[in-house]
């Protein structure tokens, strides 16, 4: 098996030997992944239906990053972040997945090192390996799941080409504070100057619009000029099977012309990695839609309060749609198996390189939450 495939094997084994085995059981309460457990929003179907009928002969022709879609994203992102993003600096991608793959292909050479934090989303490592880069993993701070900037700074070498930051974070739900991002920007600027080569920061923000009340999202792009942002509509719309997202370059990033070309070449040569025509035509309407954040927050609170009461350890997430919970048994896979036998599916933390934890996806319904609570209580008592 290649190293790339090896880095994905744990997840595939979990999906095929565990999730696929249990998920179609009648009455199952599925908290394993960020998948919809209810019908898609009518507004989403309406947006696609509105643009289905071709308006020109090129409506369904080969698409690159469509000018209208680029303009929409640049305008909305500029309003949102208060920086003037340029349409030419936006690449429409096949979700955040496609944005990250494209950024890796455009920025990395074999032997480059890329730093990211643990626990982590599963696919950074295989995408880095695919480009011949070396993943360098630094744990987050145990006490509050914040980035450990000192350890990141110590992990930088002259081969470091990129740092990936994911905020709001999957799986911890942490939004990194402005003070942390300021310190990170300082460390990256110093190291870039020391080594005479810019270190890029890829800010992976597919959950950027899923922020709970009382929290504010700071983006690394506000603090560090060599930043690119990856984004997906699959989270805010809860339609991860309709693949669209974008990769945006900071307007403060110098020499962007070269990078624009490298990004488009990466998308073409990677297998025409542009989102489908219909999704690009619909993007202006999709921008106005979101899952119900009030309901999401209610689910977070009901689940978190109940689990804390039962004696589970967790930190209330500030964004995204996951709870990151300490496993009462050191073997989180075993604990997930115990829950699964009682009709509750969670993701063992080991799969995200966070052993000793498990992840609950709050995309499950409130009914699933209510049905699962006695199972969580009984499993806690047994340990
Ligand atoms: C942190 C993170 N980055 C990127 C992605 C990829 O998003 P998408 O599948 O919408 O492209 C995910 C999806 O779970 C994620 O959690």
Tab-separated table of C-alpha atoms and ligand atoms in Angstrom:
chain	number	residue	atom	x	y	z
A	1	UNK	CA	0.000	0.000	0.000
A	2	UNK	CA	1.292	3.480	-0.791
A	3	UNK	CA	1.817	5.961	2.048
A	4	UNK	CA	-1.027	8.077	0.614
A	5	UNK	CA	-3.483	5.186	0.784
A	6	UNK	CA	-2.085	4.175	4.193
A	7	UNK	CA	-2.927	7.597	5.603
A	8	UNK	CA	-6.582	7.105	4.631
A	9	UNK	CA	-6.844	3.442	5.640
A	10	UNK	CA	-8.047	4.028	9.221
A	11	UNK	CA	-10.960	6.107	8.014
A	12	UNK	CA	-11.883	3.674	5.239
A	13	UNK	CA	-11.756	0.745	7.671
A	14	UNK	CA	-14.036	2.608	10.074
A	15	UNK	CA	-16.478	3.493	7.290
A	16	UNK	CA	-16.667	0.007	5.813
A	17	UNK	CA	-16.319	-2.182	8.919
A	18	UNK	CA	-18.232	-0.038	11.375
A	19	UNK	CA	-20.355	2.774	9.990
A	20	UNK	CA	-21.672	0.904	6.919
A	21	UNK	CA	-22.456	-2.087	9.130
A	22	UNK	CA	-24.577	-0.119	11.605
A	23	UNK	CA	-25.990	2.930	9.877
A	24	UNK	CA	-28.926	1.274	8.098
A	25	UNK	CA	-30.130	-0.434	11.300
A	26	UNK	CA	-33.706	0.801	11.891
A	27	UNK	CA	-33.847	3.467	14.627
A	28	UNK	CA	-30.085	4.097	14.552
A	29	UNK	CA	-28.933	7.458	15.946
A	30	UNK	CA	-26.145	8.504	13.636
A	31	UNK	CA	-23.725	11.126	15.015
A	32	UNK	CA	-20.679	9.833	13.144
A	33	UNK	CA	-20.295	12.285	10.254
A	34	UNK	CA	-21.445	15.740	9.163
A	35	UNK	CA	-24.158	14.298	6.972
A	36	UNK	CA	-27.777	15.491	6.727
A	37	UNK	CA	-30.297	13.382	8.626
A	38	UNK	CA	-33.261	15.314	7.221
A	39	UNK	CA	-34.410	16.463	3.775
A	40	UNK	CA	-32.391	19.270	2.138
A	41	UNK	CA	-33.619	22.850	2.610
A	42	UNK	CA	-36.352	23.839	0.111
A	43	UNK	CA	-34.354	27.044	-0.590
A	44	UNK	CA	-31.456	24.914	-1.793
A	45	UNK	CA	-33.647	22.921	-4.186
A	46	UNK	CA	-35.261	26.193	-5.344
A	47	UNK	CA	-31.861	27.773	-6.086
A	48	UNK	CA	-30.795	24.839	-8.265
A	49	UNK	CA	-34.205	24.609	-9.986
A	50	UNK	CA	-34.065	28.331	-10.825
A	51	UNK	CA	-30.863	27.871	-12.830
A	52	UNK	CA	-31.569	24.479	-14.379
A	53	UNK	CA	-33.011	25.809	-17.637
A	54	UNK	CA	-30.120	26.846	-19.943
A	55	UNK	CA	-29.928	30.577	-20.653
A	56	UNK	CA	-27.265	30.276	-23.375
A	57	UNK	CA	-25.596	27.627	-25.494
A	58	UNK	CA	-22.634	27.698	-23.078
A	59	UNK	CA	-24.757	27.109	-19.975
A	60	UNK	CA	-23.534	23.539	-19.630
A	61	UNK	CA	-20.244	23.943	-21.488
A	62	UNK	CA	-16.915	23.162	-19.784
A	63	UNK	CA	-16.556	25.500	-16.835
A	64	UNK	CA	-13.445	26.942	-15.259
A	65	UNK	CA	-13.973	29.460	-12.441
A	66	UNK	CA	-16.956	31.358	-13.902
A	67	UNK	CA	-16.616	35.178	-13.867
A	68	UNK	CA	-20.038	35.631	-12.217
A	69	UNK	CA	-19.272	33.129	-9.503
A	70	UNK	CA	-15.868	34.735	-8.855
A	71	UNK	CA	-17.445	38.170	-8.599
A	72	UNK	CA	-20.134	36.961	-6.211
A	73	UNK	CA	-17.608	35.305	-3.901
A	74	UNK	CA	-15.183	38.258	-4.024
A	75	UNK	CA	-17.989	40.699	-3.199
A	76	UNK	CA	-19.489	38.630	-0.377
A	77	UNK	CA	-16.089	37.789	1.099
A	78	UNK	CA	-14.991	41.446	0.978
A	79	UNK	CA	-18.181	42.572	2.774
A	80	UNK	CA	-17.727	39.853	5.344
A	81	UNK	CA	-14.025	40.303	6.082
A	82	UNK	CA	-13.491	43.982	5.318
A	83	UNK	CA	-10.620	43.234	2.897
A	84	UNK	CA	-10.936	43.924	-0.832
A	85	UNK	CA	-10.736	40.433	-2.385
A	86	UNK	CA	-10.278	40.455	-6.174
A	87	UNK	CA	-12.421	38.190	-8.409
A	88	UNK	CA	-9.256	36.907	-10.163
A	89	UNK	CA	-7.975	35.727	-6.763
A	90	UNK	CA	-10.966	33.421	-6.262
A	91	UNK	CA	-10.857	29.892	-7.652
A	92	UNK	CA	-14.149	27.970	-7.633
A	93	UNK	CA	-13.402	24.468	-6.413
A	94	UNK	CA	-14.924	21.063	-5.764
A	95	UNK	CA	-15.687	21.872	-2.130
A	96	UNK	CA	-13.036	22.729	0.452
A	97	UNK	CA	-11.510	19.355	-0.413
A	98	UNK	CA	-10.813	20.606	-3.942
A	99	UNK	CA	-9.558	23.942	-2.600
A	100	UNK	CA	-7.029	22.257	-0.296
A	101	UNK	CA	-5.903	19.785	-2.971
A	102	UNK	CA	-5.445	22.676	-5.405
A	103	UNK	CA	-3.521	24.797	-2.901
A	104	UNK	CA	-1.229	21.852	-2.114
A	105	UNK	CA	-0.592	21.182	-5.790
A	106	UNK	CA	0.036	24.864	-6.577
A	107	UNK	CA	2.272	25.647	-3.586
A	108	UNK	CA	4.181	22.503	-2.666
A	109	UNK	CA	7.239	20.764	-4.049
A	110	UNK	CA	8.455	17.311	-3.051
A	111	UNK	CA	10.323	17.483	0.262
A	112	UNK	CA	8.472	20.585	1.511
A	113	UNK	CA	7.224	20.398	5.089
A	114	UNK	CA	3.701	21.379	6.099
A	115	UNK	CA	2.661	21.873	9.712
A	116	UNK	CA	-0.854	21.223	11.015
A	117	UNK	CA	-2.361	20.579	14.435
A	118	UNK	CA	-3.781	17.459	16.072
A	119	UNK	CA	-6.523	16.348	16.358
A	120	UNK	CA	-7.161	16.903	12.679
A	121	UNK	CA	-9.495	16.460	9.741
A	122	UNK	CA	-8.544	13.157	8.108
A	123	UNK	CA	-7.435	14.282	4.657
A	124	UNK	CA	-4.658	16.844	5.129
A	125	UNK	CA	-2.070	14.111	5.469
A	126	UNK	CA	-2.958	12.111	2.319
A	127	UNK	CA	-3.222	15.291	0.237
A	128	UNK	CA	0.217	16.410	1.410
A	129	UNK	CA	1.729	12.988	0.751
A	130	UNK	CA	0.196	13.001	-2.714
A	131	UNK	CA	2.305	16.093	-3.449
A	132	UNK	CA	5.468	14.575	-1.987
A	133	UNK	CA	5.315	16.913	1.029
A	134	UNK	CA	6.090	15.878	4.598
A	135	UNK	CA	3.310	16.316	7.185
A	136	UNK	CA	4.562	17.766	10.484
A	137	UNK	CA	1.999	17.362	13.258
A	138	UNK	CA	1.804	19.488	16.393
A	139	UNK	CA	-0.806	18.780	19.103
A	140	UNK	CA	-3.135	21.571	20.200
A	141	UNK	CA	-2.977	22.657	23.851
A	142	UNK	CA	-4.636	19.981	25.915
A	143	UNK	CA	-6.325	22.369	28.361
A	144	UNK	CA	-8.280	24.506	25.875
A	145	UNK	CA	-7.639	23.035	22.396
A	146	UNK	CA	-6.053	26.311	21.291
A	147	UNK	CA	-3.170	26.248	18.799
A	148	UNK	CA	0.190	25.758	20.483
A	149	UNK	CA	2.041	28.572	18.743
A	150	UNK	CA	5.340	27.937	20.565
A	151	UNK	CA	5.383	24.328	19.433
A	152	UNK	CA	4.425	25.321	15.894
A	153	UNK	CA	7.277	27.872	15.876
A	154	UNK	CA	9.717	25.206	17.118
A	155	UNK	CA	8.587	22.797	14.391
A	156	UNK	CA	9.454	25.271	11.607
A	157	UNK	CA	12.561	24.436	9.578
A	158	UNK	CA	13.971	25.927	6.397
A	159	UNK	CA	11.895	23.339	4.506
A	160	UNK	CA	8.595	24.554	5.975
A	161	UNK	CA	6.474	25.810	3.096
A	162	UNK	CA	2.980	25.943	4.606
A	163	UNK	CA	1.011	25.833	7.841
A	164	UNK	CA	-2.626	24.676	7.792
A	165	UNK	CA	-5.016	26.183	10.350
A	166	UNK	CA	-8.638	24.995	10.568
A	167	UNK	CA	-11.004	27.388	12.306
A	168	UNK	CA	-13.749	26.808	13.446
A	169	UNK	CA	-12.112	23.490	14.073
A	170	UNK	CA	-13.163	19.976	13.174
A	171	UNK	CA	-13.278	18.103	15.533
A	172	UNK	CA	-12.837	20.395	18.576
A	173	UNK	CA	-15.239	23.235	17.620
A	174	UNK	CA	-12.596	25.705	18.737
A	175	UNK	CA	-12.421	29.157	17.134
A	176	UNK	CA	-8.869	30.378	17.531
A	177	UNK	CA	-8.726	33.764	19.250
A	178	UNK	CA	-7.267	36.849	17.594
A	179	UNK	CA	-4.398	36.840	20.127
A	180	UNK	CA	-3.361	33.321	19.034
A	181	UNK	CA	-3.542	34.230	15.355
A	182	UNK	CA	-1.502	37.383	15.992
A	183	UNK	CA	1.200	35.317	17.716
A	184	UNK	CA	1.126	32.757	14.897
A	185	UNK	CA	1.465	35.505	12.264
A	186	UNK	CA	4.453	36.927	14.141
A	187	UNK	CA	6.141	33.512	14.329
A	188	UNK	CA	5.560	32.841	10.610
A	189	UNK	CA	6.787	36.306	9.581
A	190	UNK	CA	9.976	35.911	11.645
A	191	UNK	CA	10.647	32.419	10.305
A	192	UNK	CA	9.953	33.491	6.695
A	193	UNK	CA	12.455	36.346	7.071
A	194	UNK	CA	15.016	34.094	8.756
A	195	UNK	CA	14.854	31.504	5.965
A	196	UNK	CA	14.408	33.990	3.113
A	197	UNK	CA	11.283	32.194	1.858
A	198	UNK	CA	7.633	32.950	2.574
A	199	UNK	CA	5.717	30.374	4.583
A	200	UNK	CA	2.128	30.192	3.342
A	201	UNK	CA	-0.798	29.835	5.702
A	202	UNK	CA	-3.762	27.824	4.431
A	203	UNK	CA	-6.761	28.791	6.523
A	204	UNK	CA	-9.258	25.975	6.103
A	205	UNK	CA	-12.625	27.543	6.952
A	206	UNK	CA	-15.472	25.347	5.672
A	207	UNK	CA	-17.354	26.012	8.933
A	208	UNK	CA	-16.775	29.791	8.890
A	209	UNK	CA	-20.500	30.559	8.865
A	210	UNK	CA	-21.330	28.130	11.657
A	211	UNK	CA	-20.482	30.290	14.647
A	212	UNK	CA	-22.427	30.063	17.916
A	213	UNK	CA	-23.794	33.100	19.734
A	214	UNK	CA	-21.249	34.980	21.823
A	215	UNK	CA	-18.354	33.947	19.559
A	216	UNK	CA	-16.723	35.833	16.704
A	217	UNK	CA	-14.679	34.274	13.957
A	218	UNK	CA	-11.231	35.749	13.487
A	219	UNK	CA	-9.558	34.591	10.309
A	220	UNK	CA	-5.795	34.271	9.868
A	221	UNK	CA	-6.242	36.371	6.721
A	222	UNK	CA	-6.729	39.397	9.000
A	223	UNK	CA	-3.268	38.905	10.500
A	224	UNK	CA	-0.960	37.354	7.911
A	225	UNK	CA	-0.575	38.447	4.264
A	226	UNK	CA	0.579	35.080	2.866
A	227	UNK	CA	-2.822	33.525	3.579
A	228	UNK	CA	-5.136	31.501	1.361
A	229	UNK	CA	-8.624	30.508	2.530
A	230	UNK	CA	-10.401	27.274	1.614
A	231	UNK	CA	-14.190	27.196	1.937
A	232	UNK	CA	-17.116	24.874	1.223
A	233	UNK	CA	-20.862	25.409	0.855
A	234	UNK	CA	-21.402	21.786	1.931
A	235	UNK	CA	-21.402	22.660	5.650
A	236	UNK	CA	-23.526	25.820	5.834
A	237	UNK	CA	-26.102	24.238	3.487
A	238	UNK	CA	-25.645	20.706	4.805
A	239	UNK	CA	-25.429	19.401	1.248
A	240	UNK	CA	-21.932	17.890	1.150
A	241	UNK	CA	-22.806	15.734	-1.861
A	242	UNK	CA	-23.247	18.811	-4.100
A	243	UNK	CA	-19.635	19.787	-4.346
A	244	UNK	CA	-18.798	23.475	-4.488
A	245	UNK	CA	-16.404	25.711	-2.580
A	246	UNK	CA	-13.597	28.128	-3.267
A	247	UNK	CA	-9.953	28.955	-2.692
A	248	UNK	CA	-9.276	32.668	-2.083
A	249	UNK	CA	-5.949	34.470	-1.999
A	250	UNK	CA	-5.538	37.332	0.415
A	251	UNK	CA	-5.448	40.705	-1.386
A	252	UNK	CA	-2.346	41.373	0.744
A	253	UNK	CA	-0.439	38.441	-0.717
A	254	UNK	CA	2.387	39.711	-2.966
A	255	UNK	CA	3.048	38.339	-6.501
A	256	UNK	CA	-0.401	36.856	-6.930
A	257	UNK	CA	-0.311	36.661	-10.752
A	258	UNK	CA	2.089	33.729	-10.652
A	259	UNK	CA	0.015	31.937	-8.062
A	260	UNK	CA	-3.259	32.533	-9.953
A	261	UNK	CA	-1.760	30.700	-12.909
A	262	UNK	CA	-0.358	27.884	-10.730
A	263	UNK	CA	-3.805	27.408	-9.153
A	264	UNK	CA	-5.635	27.225	-12.474
A	265	UNK	CA	-3.027	24.843	-13.876
A	266	UNK	CA	-3.395	22.651	-10.782
A	267	UNK	CA	-7.171	22.535	-11.278
A	268	UNK	CA	-6.882	21.669	-14.971
A	269	UNK	CA	-4.142	19.095	-14.690
A	270	UNK	CA	-5.623	17.539	-11.554
A	271	UNK	CA	-8.612	16.314	-13.589
A	272	UNK	CA	-10.645	19.466	-14.328
A	273	UNK	CA	-11.184	20.216	-10.641
A	274	UNK	CA	-13.893	22.870	-11.151
A	275	UNK	CA	-17.398	22.646	-9.703
A	276	UNK	CA	-20.297	21.745	-11.979
A	277	UNK	CA	-21.923	24.413	-14.129
A	278	UNK	CA	-25.286	24.358	-12.296
A	279	UNK	CA	-23.704	24.964	-8.900
A	280	UNK	CA	-21.634	27.859	-10.228
A	281	UNK	CA	-24.728	29.454	-11.843
A	282	UNK	CA	-26.603	29.119	-8.524
A	283	UNK	CA	-23.929	30.555	-6.256
A	284	UNK	CA	-25.507	33.981	-5.783
A	285	UNK	CA	-28.657	32.322	-4.404
A	286	UNK	CA	-26.719	29.776	-2.358
A	287	UNK	CA	-24.846	32.604	-0.631
A	288	UNK	CA	-28.086	33.716	1.045
A	289	UNK	CA	-28.925	30.322	2.555
A	290	UNK	CA	-27.954	28.616	5.792
A	291	UNK	CA	-29.080	25.778	7.979
A	292	UNK	CA	-30.916	26.907	11.108
A	293	UNK	CA	-28.161	28.104	13.453
A	294	UNK	CA	-30.572	28.627	16.347
A	295	UNK	CA	-31.673	25.002	16.124
A	296	UNK	CA	-28.037	23.886	15.825
A	297	UNK	CA	-27.124	25.809	18.969
A	298	UNK	CA	-30.102	24.312	20.778
A	299	UNK	CA	-28.883	20.826	19.865
A	300	UNK	CA	-25.380	21.720	21.049
A	301	UNK	CA	-26.726	22.935	24.394
A	302	UNK	CA	-29.125	20.031	25.025
A	303	UNK	CA	-26.448	17.464	24.210
A	304	UNK	CA	-23.564	19.222	25.982
A	305	UNK	CA	-25.541	19.958	29.167
A	306	UNK	CA	-26.747	16.374	29.402
A	307	UNK	CA	-23.297	14.873	28.780
A	308	UNK	CA	-21.653	17.173	31.335
A	309	UNK	CA	-24.293	16.218	33.867
A	310	UNK	CA	-23.501	12.535	33.246
A	311	UNK	CA	-19.818	13.195	33.989
A	312	UNK	CA	-18.417	13.351	30.453
A	313	UNK	CA	-15.635	15.857	29.831
A	314	UNK	CA	-16.065	18.381	27.059
A	315	UNK	CA	-15.454	22.008	26.179
A	316	UNK	CA	-18.398	23.855	24.635
A	317	UNK	CA	-17.665	24.354	20.920
A	318	UNK	CA	-17.681	27.925	19.617
A	319	UNK	CA	-18.335	26.959	16.009
A	320	UNK	CA	-18.740	24.099	13.469
A	321	UNK	CA	-21.194	21.298	14.291
A	322	UNK	CA	-19.325	18.842	16.476
A	323	UNK	CA	-18.910	18.016	20.146
A	324	UNK	CA	-15.472	16.713	21.107
A	325	UNK	CA	-15.910	14.555	24.159
A	326	UNK	CA	-13.440	12.715	26.411
A	327	UNK	CA	-13.933	8.959	26.113
A	328	UNK	CA	-14.624	7.386	29.514
A	329	UNK	CA	-12.540	4.419	28.326
A	330	UNK	CA	-8.988	4.999	27.092
A	331	UNK	CA	-9.774	2.898	23.998
A	332	UNK	CA	-12.143	5.255	22.170
A	333	UNK	CA	-12.779	2.699	19.406
A	334	UNK	CA	-14.002	0.183	21.984
A	335	UNK	CA	-16.195	2.831	23.568
A	336	UNK	CA	-17.695	3.732	20.166
A	337	UNK	CA	-18.369	0.025	19.593
A	338	UNK	CA	-20.224	-0.183	22.927
A	339	UNK	CA	-22.411	2.772	21.926
A	340	UNK	CA	-22.987	1.321	18.448
A	341	UNK	CA	-24.355	-1.920	19.915
A	342	UNK	CA	-26.979	0.258	21.660
A	343	UNK	CA	-27.888	2.129	18.461
A	344	UNK	CA	-25.665	5.228	18.772
A	345	UNK	CA	-22.929	5.942	16.226
A	346	UNK	CA	-20.080	8.322	17.052
A	347	UNK	CA	-16.641	8.814	15.532
A	348	UNK	CA	-13.733	7.457	17.616
A	349	UNK	CA	-11.181	10.222	18.203
A	350	UNK	CA	-8.305	7.977	17.056
A	351	UNK	CA	-9.537	8.415	13.484
A	352	UNK	CA	-8.808	12.151	13.814
A	353	UNK	CA	-5.505	11.452	15.616
A	354	UNK	CA	-7.137	12.444	18.888
A	355	UNK	CA	-7.127	9.182	20.878
A	356	UNK	CA	-9.062	9.173	24.139
A	357	UNK	CA	-11.910	11.270	22.694
A	358	UNK	CA	-14.939	10.751	20.490
A	359	UNK	CA	-16.740	13.143	18.153
A	360	UNK	CA	-20.475	13.733	17.984
A	361	UNK	CA	-21.906	15.386	14.874
A	362	UNK	CA	-24.774	17.720	15.737
A	363	UNK	CA	-26.223	17.297	12.264
A	364	UNK	CA	-28.262	14.486	13.842
A	365	UNK	CA	-31.869	15.379	14.687
A	366	UNK	CA	-33.144	16.504	18.091
A	367	UNK	CA	-35.110	13.225	18.252
A	368	UNK	CA	-31.860	11.291	17.809
A	369	UNK	CA	-30.285	13.340	20.584
A	370	UNK	CA	-33.157	12.614	22.952
A	371	UNK	CA	-33.154	8.897	22.114
A	372	UNK	CA	-29.397	8.638	22.560
A	373	UNK	CA	-29.075	10.302	25.970
A	374	UNK	CA	-30.029	7.204	28.037
A	375	UNK	CA	-27.481	5.216	26.015
A	376	UNK	CA	-24.722	7.747	26.769
A	377	UNK	CA	-25.726	7.725	30.460
A	378	UNK	CA	-25.675	3.922	30.717
A	379	UNK	CA	-22.318	3.680	28.897
A	380	UNK	CA	-20.811	6.301	31.237
A	381	UNK	CA	-21.999	4.451	34.322
A	382	UNK	CA	-20.493	1.153	33.171
A	383	UNK	CA	-16.971	2.585	33.048
B	1	LIG	C1	-11.817	20.748	8.327
B	1	LIG	C2	-12.395	20.328	7.013
B	1	LIG	N1	-11.810	20.742	5.902
B	1	LIG	C3	-12.304	20.410	4.692
B	1	LIG	C4	-13.422	19.602	4.586
B	1	LIG	C5	-13.934	19.255	3.223
B	1	LIG	O1	-15.184	19.864	2.996
B	1	LIG	P1	-16.031	19.462	1.721
B	1	LIG	O2	-16.265	17.977	1.796
B	1	LIG	O3	-17.298	20.220	1.836
B	1	LIG	O4	-15.226	19.794	0.536
B	1	LIG	C6	-14.039	19.122	5.730
B	1	LIG	C7	-15.189	18.214	5.645
B	1	LIG	O5	-15.551	17.536	6.579
B	1	LIG	C8	-13.525	19.507	6.989
B	1	LIG	O6	-14.085	19.100	8.134
